CSV table of C-alpha atoms in Angstrom, one decimal:
chain,number,residue,atom,x,y,z
A,15,UNK,CA,22.5,10.7,37.3
A,16,UNK,CA,23.2,13.9,35.4
A,17,UNK,CA,21.3,16.9,36.4
A,18,UNK,CA,20.0,18.9,33.4
A,19,UNK,CA,18.8,22.2,34.8
A,20,UNK,CA,17.1,23.9,37.7
A,21,UNK,CA,15.3,27.1,37.6
A,22,UNK,CA,13.1,29.4,39.7
A,23,UNK,CA,11.0,32.3,38.6
A,24,UNK,CA,7.9,34.3,39.7
A,25,UNK,CA,4.5,34.3,38.0
A,26,UNK,CA,1.2,35.7,39.2
A,27,UNK,CA,-1.7,33.2,39.0
A,28,UNK,CA,-4.1,32.0,41.7
A,29,UNK,CA,-5.5,28.6,42.5
A,30,UNK,CA,-6.9,26.6,45.3
A,31,UNK,CA,-4.6,26.0,48.1
A,32,UNK,CA,-4.2,22.3,49.0
A,33,UNK,CA,-2.0,22.5,52.1
A,34,UNK,CA,-1.3,24.8,55.0
A,35,UNK,CA,2.1,25.2,53.4
A,36,UNK,CA,1.2,26.1,49.8
A,37,UNK,CA,3.7,24.0,47.7
A,38,UNK,CA,2.6,22.2,44.6
A,39,UNK,CA,4.2,19.7,42.2
A,40,UNK,CA,3.5,18.2,38.8
A,41,UNK,CA,5.6,16.4,36.2
A,42,UNK,CA,5.6,15.3,32.5
A,43,UNK,CA,7.8,13.0,30.5
A,44,UNK,CA,9.2,13.6,27.0
A,45,UNK,CA,11.3,11.5,24.7
A,46,UNK,CA,15.1,11.4,25.1
A,47,UNK,CA,16.5,8.2,23.6
A,48,UNK,CA,15.6,4.5,23.1
A,49,UNK,CA,16.4,3.6,26.8
A,50,UNK,CA,15.4,6.8,28.7
A,51,UNK,CA,12.9,9.6,29.0
A,52,UNK,CA,13.5,13.2,29.9
A,53,UNK,CA,11.5,13.8,33.1
A,54,UNK,CA,10.5,17.4,33.8
A,55,UNK,CA,9.4,18.3,37.3
A,56,UNK,CA,7.3,21.5,37.9
A,57,UNK,CA,7.0,23.0,41.3
A,58,UNK,CA,5.6,26.2,42.9
A,59,UNK,CA,5.8,28.0,46.2
A,60,UNK,CA,3.1,30.5,47.2
A,61,UNK,CA,4.8,33.7,48.2
A,62,UNK,CA,2.4,34.0,51.2
A,63,UNK,CA,3.7,30.7,52.6
A,64,UNK,CA,7.3,31.9,52.8
A,65,UNK,CA,8.8,34.2,55.4
A,66,UNK,CA,10.1,37.5,54.0
A,67,UNK,CA,13.7,38.2,54.9
A,68,UNK,CA,15.7,41.4,54.4
A,69,UNK,CA,19.5,41.4,53.7
A,70,UNK,CA,21.6,44.3,52.5
A,71,UNK,CA,18.4,46.3,51.7
A,72,UNK,CA,17.1,43.4,49.6
A,73,UNK,CA,13.7,41.8,50.4
A,74,UNK,CA,13.8,38.1,49.6
A,75,UNK,CA,11.8,34.9,49.8
A,76,UNK,CA,13.8,31.7,50.5
A,77,UNK,CA,12.6,28.2,50.1
A,78,UNK,CA,14.2,24.8,50.3
A,79,UNK,CA,13.5,22.2,47.6
A,80,UNK,CA,14.5,18.5,48.1
A,81,UNK,CA,14.2,15.8,45.4
A,82,UNK,CA,14.6,12.1,46.0
A,83,UNK,CA,14.0,9.6,43.2
A,84,UNK,CA,14.8,5.9,43.6
A,85,UNK,CA,14.2,2.8,41.4
A,86,UNK,CA,11.4,0.9,43.1
A,87,UNK,CA,12.7,-2.5,42.0
A,88,UNK,CA,16.5,-2.2,42.5
A,89,UNK,CA,16.3,0.5,45.3
A,90,UNK,CA,19.0,2.4,43.4
A,91,UNK,CA,18.9,6.1,44.1
A,92,UNK,CA,19.1,8.2,40.9
A,93,UNK,CA,18.4,11.6,42.3
A,94,UNK,CA,19.0,12.8,45.9
A,95,UNK,CA,19.7,16.5,46.3
A,96,UNK,CA,18.4,19.7,47.7
A,97,UNK,CA,18.5,23.3,46.5
A,98,UNK,CA,18.1,26.7,48.1
A,99,UNK,CA,15.6,28.7,46.0
A,100,UNK,CA,15.6,32.5,46.5
A,101,UNK,CA,13.8,35.3,44.8
A,102,UNK,CA,13.9,39.0,45.5
A,103,UNK,CA,10.4,40.5,45.7
A,104,UNK,CA,8.7,43.8,45.4
A,105,UNK,CA,6.8,44.4,48.7
A,106,UNK,CA,4.4,46.8,47.0
A,107,UNK,CA,2.8,44.0,45.0
A,108,UNK,CA,0.3,41.5,46.3
A,109,UNK,CA,1.7,38.6,48.4
A,110,UNK,CA,-0.4,35.8,46.9
A,111,UNK,CA,1.9,35.1,44.0
A,112,UNK,CA,3.2,31.7,42.8
A,113,UNK,CA,7.0,31.2,42.5
A,114,UNK,CA,7.2,28.6,39.7
A,115,UNK,CA,10.3,26.5,38.9
A,116,UNK,CA,11.3,23.5,36.8
A,117,UNK,CA,13.9,20.8,36.9
A,118,UNK,CA,14.9,18.2,34.3
A,119,UNK,CA,16.5,14.7,34.6
A,120,UNK,CA,17.3,11.9,32.2
A,121,UNK,CA,15.8,8.8,33.7
A,122,UNK,CA,16.3,5.2,32.4
A,123,UNK,CA,13.4,2.8,31.8
A,124,UNK,CA,11.9,1.5,35.1
A,125,UNK,CA,9.5,2.1,38.0
A,126,UNK,CA,10.5,4.9,40.3
A,127,UNK,CA,9.4,6.4,43.6
A,128,UNK,CA,9.7,10.2,43.6
A,129,UNK,CA,9.5,12.3,46.8
A,130,UNK,CA,9.6,16.1,46.5
A,131,UNK,CA,9.6,18.4,49.5
A,132,UNK,CA,9.1,22.1,49.6
A,133,UNK,CA,10.0,24.0,52.8
A,134,UNK,CA,10.5,27.5,54.1
A,135,UNK,CA,14.2,27.9,54.4
A,136,UNK,CA,13.9,29.9,57.6
A,137,UNK,CA,11.6,27.4,59.2
A,138,UNK,CA,11.8,23.9,57.7
A,139,UNK,CA,8.9,22.8,59.9
A,140,UNK,CA,6.7,24.7,57.4
A,141,UNK,CA,6.8,22.2,54.6
A,142,UNK,CA,4.9,19.9,52.4
A,143,UNK,CA,6.0,16.4,51.2
A,144,UNK,CA,4.6,15.0,48.0
A,145,UNK,CA,5.1,11.3,46.9
A,146,UNK,CA,4.6,10.1,43.4
A,147,UNK,CA,5.1,6.8,41.7
A,148,UNK,CA,6.5,7.3,38.2
A,149,UNK,CA,6.8,4.7,35.4
A,150,UNK,CA,9.4,5.4,32.7
A,151,UNK,CA,8.7,3.7,29.4
A,152,UNK,CA,10.9,5.2,26.6
A,153,UNK,CA,8.9,7.0,23.9
A,154,UNK,CA,11.5,6.7,21.2
A,155,UNK,CA,11.3,3.3,19.7
A,156,UNK,CA,9.9,1.9,16.4
A,157,UNK,CA,6.2,2.8,16.7
A,158,UNK,CA,4.0,5.9,16.9
A,159,UNK,CA,4.0,7.4,20.3
A,160,UNK,CA,3.1,10.6,22.3
A,161,UNK,CA,4.6,12.3,25.3
A,162,UNK,CA,2.8,13.2,28.5
A,163,UNK,CA,0.5,16.2,28.4
A,164,UNK,CA,2.0,19.3,30.0
A,165,UNK,CA,-0.6,21.7,31.2
A,166,UNK,CA,0.3,25.4,31.4
A,167,UNK,CA,-1.1,28.7,32.6
A,168,UNK,CA,0.5,30.6,29.8
A,169,UNK,CA,2.2,29.8,26.4
A,170,UNK,CA,4.1,32.1,24.1
A,171,UNK,CA,4.3,30.7,20.6
A,172,UNK,CA,7.2,31.6,18.3
A,173,UNK,CA,9.2,32.9,21.3
A,174,UNK,CA,12.6,34.3,20.5
A,175,UNK,CA,13.7,34.2,24.1
A,176,UNK,CA,15.7,31.0,23.9
A,177,UNK,CA,17.3,31.8,27.3
A,178,UNK,CA,13.9,31.5,29.0
A,179,UNK,CA,13.8,28.7,31.5
A,180,UNK,CA,10.6,27.4,30.0
A,181,UNK,CA,11.7,27.6,26.3
A,182,UNK,CA,11.4,24.5,24.2
A,183,UNK,CA,10.8,23.9,20.5
A,184,UNK,CA,10.1,27.6,19.9
A,185,UNK,CA,7.5,27.8,22.7
A,186,UNK,CA,7.7,29.2,26.2
A,187,UNK,CA,5.4,26.9,28.3
A,188,UNK,CA,4.7,28.2,31.8
A,189,UNK,CA,3.6,25.2,34.0
A,190,UNK,CA,0.8,25.3,36.5
A,191,UNK,CA,1.7,22.7,39.2
A,192,UNK,CA,-1.5,22.9,41.1
A,193,UNK,CA,-3.5,22.1,38.0
A,194,UNK,CA,-6.4,24.3,39.0
A,195,UNK,CA,-8.3,26.4,36.3
A,196,UNK,CA,-11.5,28.3,36.1
A,197,UNK,CA,-12.6,31.6,37.4
A,198,UNK,CA,-9.1,32.7,38.5
A,199,UNK,CA,-7.2,30.9,35.7
A,200,UNK,CA,-9.6,30.8,32.8
A,201,UNK,CA,-7.5,29.4,30.0
A,202,UNK,CA,-5.9,26.0,29.9
A,203,UNK,CA,-2.9,25.5,27.6
A,204,UNK,CA,-1.4,22.1,26.7
A,205,UNK,CA,1.8,21.0,25.1
A,206,UNK,CA,2.7,17.5,23.7
A,207,UNK,CA,5.4,15.9,21.6
A,208,UNK,CA,4.6,13.2,19.0
A,209,UNK,CA,7.3,10.7,18.0
A,210,UNK,CA,8.1,8.0,15.4
A,211,UNK,CA,5.7,9.4,12.7
A,212,UNK,CA,7.7,7.9,9.9
A,213,UNK,CA,7.7,4.4,11.4
A,214,UNK,CA,7.4,1.7,8.7
A,215,UNK,CA,4.5,0.2,10.7
A,216,UNK,CA,2.3,3.2,9.8
A,217,UNK,CA,0.3,3.1,6.5
A,218,UNK,CA,-1.8,6.2,6.2
A,219,UNK,CA,-0.3,9.4,4.9
A,220,UNK,CA,-2.2,11.3,7.7
A,221,UNK,CA,-2.7,10.9,11.4
A,222,UNK,CA,-6.0,11.7,13.1
A,223,UNK,CA,-5.5,13.6,16.3
A,224,UNK,CA,-8.5,13.8,18.7
A,225,UNK,CA,-8.9,16.0,21.8
A,226,UNK,CA,-11.6,14.8,24.2
A,227,UNK,CA,-12.5,16.4,27.6
A,228,UNK,CA,-14.4,14.3,30.1
A,229,UNK,CA,-15.9,15.3,33.5
A,230,UNK,CA,-15.6,13.2,36.6
A,231,UNK,CA,-18.7,11.2,35.7
A,232,UNK,CA,-17.2,10.1,32.5
A,233,UNK,CA,-19.4,12.3,30.3
A,234,UNK,CA,-17.7,13.7,27.2
A,235,UNK,CA,-18.2,17.5,27.4
A,236,UNK,CA,-15.9,18.6,24.6
A,237,UNK,CA,-14.2,17.1,21.6
A,238,UNK,CA,-12.3,18.3,18.5
A,239,UNK,CA,-10.4,16.5,15.7
A,240,UNK,CA,-7.7,17.4,13.2
A,241,UNK,CA,-5.5,15.6,10.7
A,242,UNK,CA,-1.8,16.2,9.9
A,243,UNK,CA,0.7,14.7,7.4
A,244,UNK,CA,3.5,12.4,8.4
A,245,UNK,CA,6.1,14.6,6.7
A,246,UNK,CA,8.5,14.5,9.7
A,247,UNK,CA,9.4,11.9,12.3
A,248,UNK,CA,8.4,14.1,15.2
A,249,UNK,CA,6.3,17.2,15.9
A,250,UNK,CA,4.9,19.4,18.6
A,251,UNK,CA,1.2,20.0,19.1
A,252,UNK,CA,-0.2,22.7,21.4
A,253,UNK,CA,-3.7,23.9,22.2
A,254,UNK,CA,-5.9,25.9,24.5
A,255,UNK,CA,-9.3,25.7,26.1
A,256,UNK,CA,-11.3,28.5,27.7
A,257,UNK,CA,-12.9,27.0,30.9
A,258,UNK,CA,-15.0,29.9,32.2
A,259,UNK,CA,-18.3,28.2,31.3
A,260,UNK,CA,-17.4,24.8,32.8
A,261,UNK,CA,-18.8,23.9,36.3
A,262,UNK,CA,-16.7,23.1,39.2
A,263,UNK,CA,-15.5,19.5,38.8
A,264,UNK,CA,-12.5,17.3,38.1
A,265,UNK,CA,-11.8,16.8,34.3
A,266,UNK,CA,-9.6,14.6,32.2
A,267,UNK,CA,-8.1,15.7,28.9
A,268,UNK,CA,-7.5,12.8,26.6
A,269,UNK,CA,-5.5,13.2,23.3
A,270,UNK,CA,-5.4,10.3,20.9
A,271,UNK,CA,-3.5,9.6,17.7
A,272,UNK,CA,-4.8,7.1,15.1
A,273,UNK,CA,-3.6,5.6,11.9
A,274,UNK,CA,-6.8,4.0,10.6
A,275,UNK,CA,-5.2,2.2,7.7
A,276,UNK,CA,-2.7,0.4,10.0
A,277,UNK,CA,-5.2,0.1,12.9
A,278,UNK,CA,-2.6,1.7,15.2
A,279,UNK,CA,-3.5,4.2,17.9
A,280,UNK,CA,-1.9,5.7,21.0
A,281,UNK,CA,-3.3,8.1,23.6
A,282,UNK,CA,-2.3,10.1,26.6
A,283,UNK,CA,-4.4,11.7,29.4
A,284,UNK,CA,-4.1,14.4,32.1
A,285,UNK,CA,-6.4,15.1,35.0
A,286,UNK,CA,-7.0,18.7,36.3
A,287,UNK,CA,-9.6,20.6,38.3
A,288,UNK,CA,-11.9,23.5,37.4
A,289,UNK,CA,-13.2,25.8,40.1
A,290,UNK,CA,-16.1,28.0,38.8
A,291,UNK,CA,-18.4,28.7,41.8
A,292,UNK,CA,-20.8,30.8,39.7
A,293,UNK,CA,-21.5,28.1,37.1
A,294,UNK,CA,-24.4,25.7,37.6
A,295,UNK,CA,-24.2,22.0,36.7
A,296,UNK,CA,-26.3,21.0,33.7
A,297,UNK,CA,-26.0,17.2,33.9
A,298,UNK,CA,-26.6,16.6,37.6
A,299,UNK,CA,-28.1,13.4,38.7
A,300,UNK,CA,-30.5,12.7,41.6
A,301,UNK,CA,-28.2,10.4,43.5
A,302,UNK,CA,-25.8,12.2,45.7
A,303,UNK,CA,-22.7,10.4,44.6
A,304,UNK,CA,-22.8,12.1,41.2
A,305,UNK,CA,-23.7,15.6,42.3
A,306,UNK,CA,-21.1,18.3,41.7
A,307,UNK,CA,-20.3,18.5,45.4
A,308,UNK,CA,-19.8,14.8,45.7
A,309,UNK,CA,-17.8,14.7,42.5
A,310,UNK,CA,-15.5,17.5,43.9
A,311,UNK,CA,-14.9,15.4,47.0
A,312,UNK,CA,-14.5,12.3,45.0
A,313,UNK,CA,-11.6,13.8,43.1
A,314,UNK,CA,-9.8,14.9,46.3
A,315,UNK,CA,-6.8,13.2,47.8
A,316,UNK,CA,-6.7,12.3,51.5
A,317,UNK,CA,-4.4,15.2,52.1
A,318,UNK,CA,-6.7,17.6,50.3
A,319,UNK,CA,-9.7,16.3,52.4
A,320,UNK,CA,-7.8,16.8,55.6
A,321,UNK,CA,-6.8,20.3,54.6
A,322,UNK,CA,-10.4,21.2,53.7
A,323,UNK,CA,-11.7,19.9,57.1
A,324,UNK,CA,-8.9,21.8,58.9
A,325,UNK,CA,-10.2,25.0,57.2
A,326,UNK,CA,-13.8,24.0,58.2
A,327,UNK,CA,-13.0,23.5,61.9
A,328,UNK,CA,-14.5,26.9,62.9
A,329,UNK,CA,-18.0,25.6,61.9
A,330,UNK,CA,-17.5,22.0,63.0
A,331,UNK,CA,-19.0,20.7,66.2
A,332,UNK,CA,-17.0,18.7,68.8
A,333,UNK,CA,-18.8,15.6,67.5
A,334,UNK,CA,-17.8,16.4,64.0
A,335,UNK,CA,-14.2,16.7,65.0
A,336,UNK,CA,-14.2,13.4,66.9
A,337,UNK,CA,-15.9,11.6,64.0
A,338,UNK,CA,-13.4,12.8,61.4
A,339,UNK,CA,-10.4,12.0,63.5
A,340,UNK,CA,-11.6,8.4,63.7
A,341,UNK,CA,-11.9,8.0,60.0
A,342,UNK,CA,-9.1,5.9,58.5
A,343,UNK,CA,-10.1,5.5,54.8
A,344,UNK,CA,-10.3,8.0,52.0
A,345,UNK,CA,-13.8,6.9,51.0
A,346,UNK,CA,-15.0,7.4,54.6
A,347,UNK,CA,-13.6,10.9,54.6
A,348,UNK,CA,-15.1,11.8,51.2
A,349,UNK,CA,-18.5,10.6,52.4
A,350,UNK,CA,-18.2,12.5,55.7
A,351,UNK,CA,-17.3,15.8,53.9
A,352,UNK,CA,-20.2,15.4,51.5
A,353,UNK,CA,-22.7,14.9,54.4
A,354,UNK,CA,-21.0,17.6,56.5
A,355,UNK,CA,-21.5,20.3,53.8
A,356,UNK,CA,-24.9,18.9,52.7
A,357,UNK,CA,-26.2,19.4,56.3
A,358,UNK,CA,-25.2,23.1,56.1
A,359,UNK,CA,-26.9,23.7,52.7
A,360,UNK,CA,-29.8,26.0,53.4
A,361,UNK,CA,-31.4,25.4,49.9
A,362,UNK,CA,-30.9,21.9,48.7
A,363,UNK,CA,-33.1,22.5,45.6
A,364,UNK,CA,-30.2,24.5,44.0
A,365,UNK,CA,-27.6,22.5,42.0
A,366,UNK,CA,-24.8,24.1,44.0
A,367,UNK,CA,-24.2,24.2,47.7
A,368,UNK,CA,-24.2,28.0,48.2
A,369,UNK,CA,-22.9,27.8,51.8
A,370,UNK,CA,-19.9,25.6,50.7
A,371,UNK,CA,-19.2,28.0,47.8
A,372,UNK,CA,-19.4,31.0,50.0
A,373,UNK,CA,-17.2,29.5,52.7
A,374,UNK,CA,-14.5,28.6,50.1
A,375,UNK,CA,-14.7,32.1,48.8
A,376,UNK,CA,-14.2,33.5,52.3
A,377,UNK,CA,-11.1,31.3,52.8
A,378,UNK,CA,-9.6,32.6,49.6
A,379,UNK,CA,-10.4,36.2,50.5
A,380,UNK,CA,-9.0,35.7,54.0
A,381,UNK,CA,-5.7,34.4,52.6
A,382,UNK,CA,-5.6,37.4,50.2
A,383,UNK,CA,-6.3,40.0,52.9
A,384,UNK,CA,-4.9,38.7,56.2
A,385,UNK,CA,-1.9,36.5,55.5
A,386,UNK,CA,1.0,37.7,57.7
A,387,UNK,CA,4.3,36.4,58.8
A,388,UNK,CA,3.9,33.2,56.8
A,389,UNK,CA,0.6,32.4,58.5
A,390,UNK,CA,-2.3,31.8,56.0
A,391,UNK,CA,-5.0,34.4,56.4
A,392,UNK,CA,-7.7,31.9,57.4
A,393,UNK,CA,-5.7,30.9,60.4
A,394,UNK,CA,-5.5,34.4,61.8
A,395,UNK,CA,-8.0,36.0,64.2
A,396,UNK,CA,-9.4,38.3,61.5
A,397,UNK,CA,-9.6,35.3,59.2
A,398,UNK,CA,-11.5,33.2,61.7
A,399,UNK,CA,-14.0,36.0,62.4
A,400,UNK,CA,-14.4,36.7,58.6
A,401,UNK,CA,-15.1,33.0,58.0
A,402,UNK,CA,-17.7,32.8,60.7
A,403,UNK,CA,-19.6,36.0,60.2
A,404,UNK,CA,-18.7,37.3,56.8
A,405,UNK,CA,-18.1,40.9,55.6
A,406,UNK,CA,-18.4,43.4,58.5
A,407,UNK,CA,-21.0,46.2,58.2
A,408,UNK,CA,-18.3,48.7,58.9
A,409,UNK,CA,-14.5,48.7,59.7
A,410,UNK,CA,-12.8,51.4,61.6
A,411,UNK,CA,-9.1,51.4,61.0
A,412,UNK,CA,-6.5,53.2,63.2
A,413,UNK,CA,-3.1,52.4,61.6
A,414,UNK,CA,-1.1,55.4,62.7
A,415,UNK,CA,-2.0,56.5,66.2
A,416,UNK,CA,0.6,58.3,68.4
A,417,UNK,CA,-0.4,56.7,71.6
A,418,UNK,CA,-1.6,53.3,70.5
A,419,UNK,CA,-0.5,50.4,68.4
A,420,UNK,CA,-2.5,49.9,65.1
A,421,UNK,CA,-5.9,48.5,65.7
A,422,UNK,CA,-9.2,47.8,63.9
A,423,UNK,CA,-12.9,47.7,65.0
A,424,UNK,CA,-15.2,45.5,63.0
A,425,UNK,CA,-19.0,46.2,63.4
A,426,UNK,CA,-21.8,43.8,62.5
A,427,UNK,CA,-25.1,45.5,62.9
A,428,UNK,CA,-27.3,42.6,61.9
A,429,UNK,CA,-26.0,40.1,64.5
A,430,UNK,CA,-27.4,39.9,68.1
A,431,UNK,CA,-28.7,43.5,67.7
A,432,UNK,CA,-25.3,44.8,66.9
A,433,UNK,CA,-21.8,43.5,67.9
A,434,UNK,CA,-18.2,44.5,67.3
A,435,UNK,CA,-14.7,43.0,67.4
A,436,UNK,CA,-11.5,44.8,68.2
A,437,UNK,CA,-8.2,43.6,66.7
A,438,UNK,CA,-4.8,44.9,67.7
A,439,UNK,CA,-1.4,44.7,66.0
A,440,UNK,CA,0.4,43.8,69.2
A,441,UNK,CA,3.7,42.7,67.5
A,442,UNK,CA,4.0,45.4,64.9
A,443,UNK,CA,4.1,42.9,62.0
A,444,UNK,CA,0.5,43.3,60.8
A,445,UNK,CA,-0.6,40.2,62.7
A,446,UNK,CA,-3.8,41.6,64.3
A,447,UNK,CA,-5.0,39.7,67.4
A,448,UNK,CA,-8.6,39.7,68.7
A,449,UNK,CA,-8.5,41.6,72.0
A,450,UNK,CA,-12.2,42.3,72.6
A,451,UNK,CA,-15.7,41.5,71.3
A,452,UNK,CA,-19.3,42.0,72.3
A,453,UNK,CA,-20.3,38.8,70.5
A,454,UNK,CA,-21.6,36.1,72.9
A,455,UNK,CA,-19.0,33.3,73.2
A,456,UNK,CA,-16.1,35.4,72.0
A,457,UNK,CA,-13.3,37.0,74.0
A,458,UNK,CA,-14.4,40.0,76.0
A,459,UNK,CA,-12.0,42.5,77.7
A,460,UNK,CA,-13.5,45.9,78.5
A,461,UNK,CA,-10.0,47.1,79.3
A,462,UNK,CA,-8.7,46.2,75.9
A,463,UNK,CA,-7.3,49.7,75.2
A,464,UNK,CA,-4.5,49.2,77.8
A,465,UNK,CA,-3.2,46.3,75.7
A,466,UNK,CA,-2.4,48.5,72.7
A,467,UNK,CA,-1.4,51.7,74.6
A,468,UNK,CA,2.2,52.7,74.0
A,469,UNK,CA,3.9,53.6,77.2
């Protein structure tokens, strides 16, 4: 199978992490010829998930990308390769950036199993494997047709940069493999290609194009329509949607094309997720299965549910841990997670679970502030304390002492009459370890100073 291109570039946009190793994948198909489609694969590595290496005064991130595609019916392998992906970084910038890339392949008609793996090149045990079943039905034949919808974080119309890795048909289309929009990525862009507009089967001089947006409960929340002439056999359509006012939920964008005179129509759809913790739900129902929280869990994959529970382990009881481990169905895990967070909701009269929203916000802030040496911030000692107890009343930082290693003292004046935590950078790589606390149940070492004293 001919490889068309492979690229790797850095963009800054933030979404919800869905795995301990933050690697994401998406794809879209476009027309190629009457027997094949052009399959574009989009992938991203979170800079914070990759170990920083230094070579010849250059600071780099190095990932490993593996692609395996086989025909599900014939077992023939059409793609089996791996690539080293490397990018030089500016260490003065924030670490929570997404390194976005794209590959393209010509794939013949058929059903395929695609496995894509992203790993840290310096430690391949840090990886994520994503499996996808892909059906290739050629778009280019005798009747009206439309490509898959490609969702994007950014789009440049009329771009003159034809050498851009994301350039096509006068547009630069920057993919967003995690498909998460909302507060941190407020604008959704889409790109589609329309084919066979001059087919003899069509009768109307115009085609009606409809854009419809549905929430997870099947409610139509947005629609718009337009008409265009059939004066060429193919065309590109792009659009955008500002999502800052949409509540947290899974959504589906549906685009349909209709020739009413010939009674011919085609459609394509794409699912994505919106995370807007500050927006209340207007069309909530009394039954729990259709509340926004349940809907969010209802749209999660098993891997995403496992990852969320892993992040919730600091507030889970031993009984919770034992129950979850025994669950072997995705529906069971969805129901468990709904009940788990519902039990922690201090004000069930509100449409949103404030505790759940606050906890997710703390996870995101922990990753932003405390990620170190490839370890997500929520897994560090400072991240754990932050998730459990929130923002400290006061933080004393001692980064450059002559006789001690760097350390921090966090004070919480409203807990147990006043408590504190001491974290020390014992390794010198900004991975601060809890070395003392006055909180009941936490590590206590009154001789903690000796652990950070430089001898």
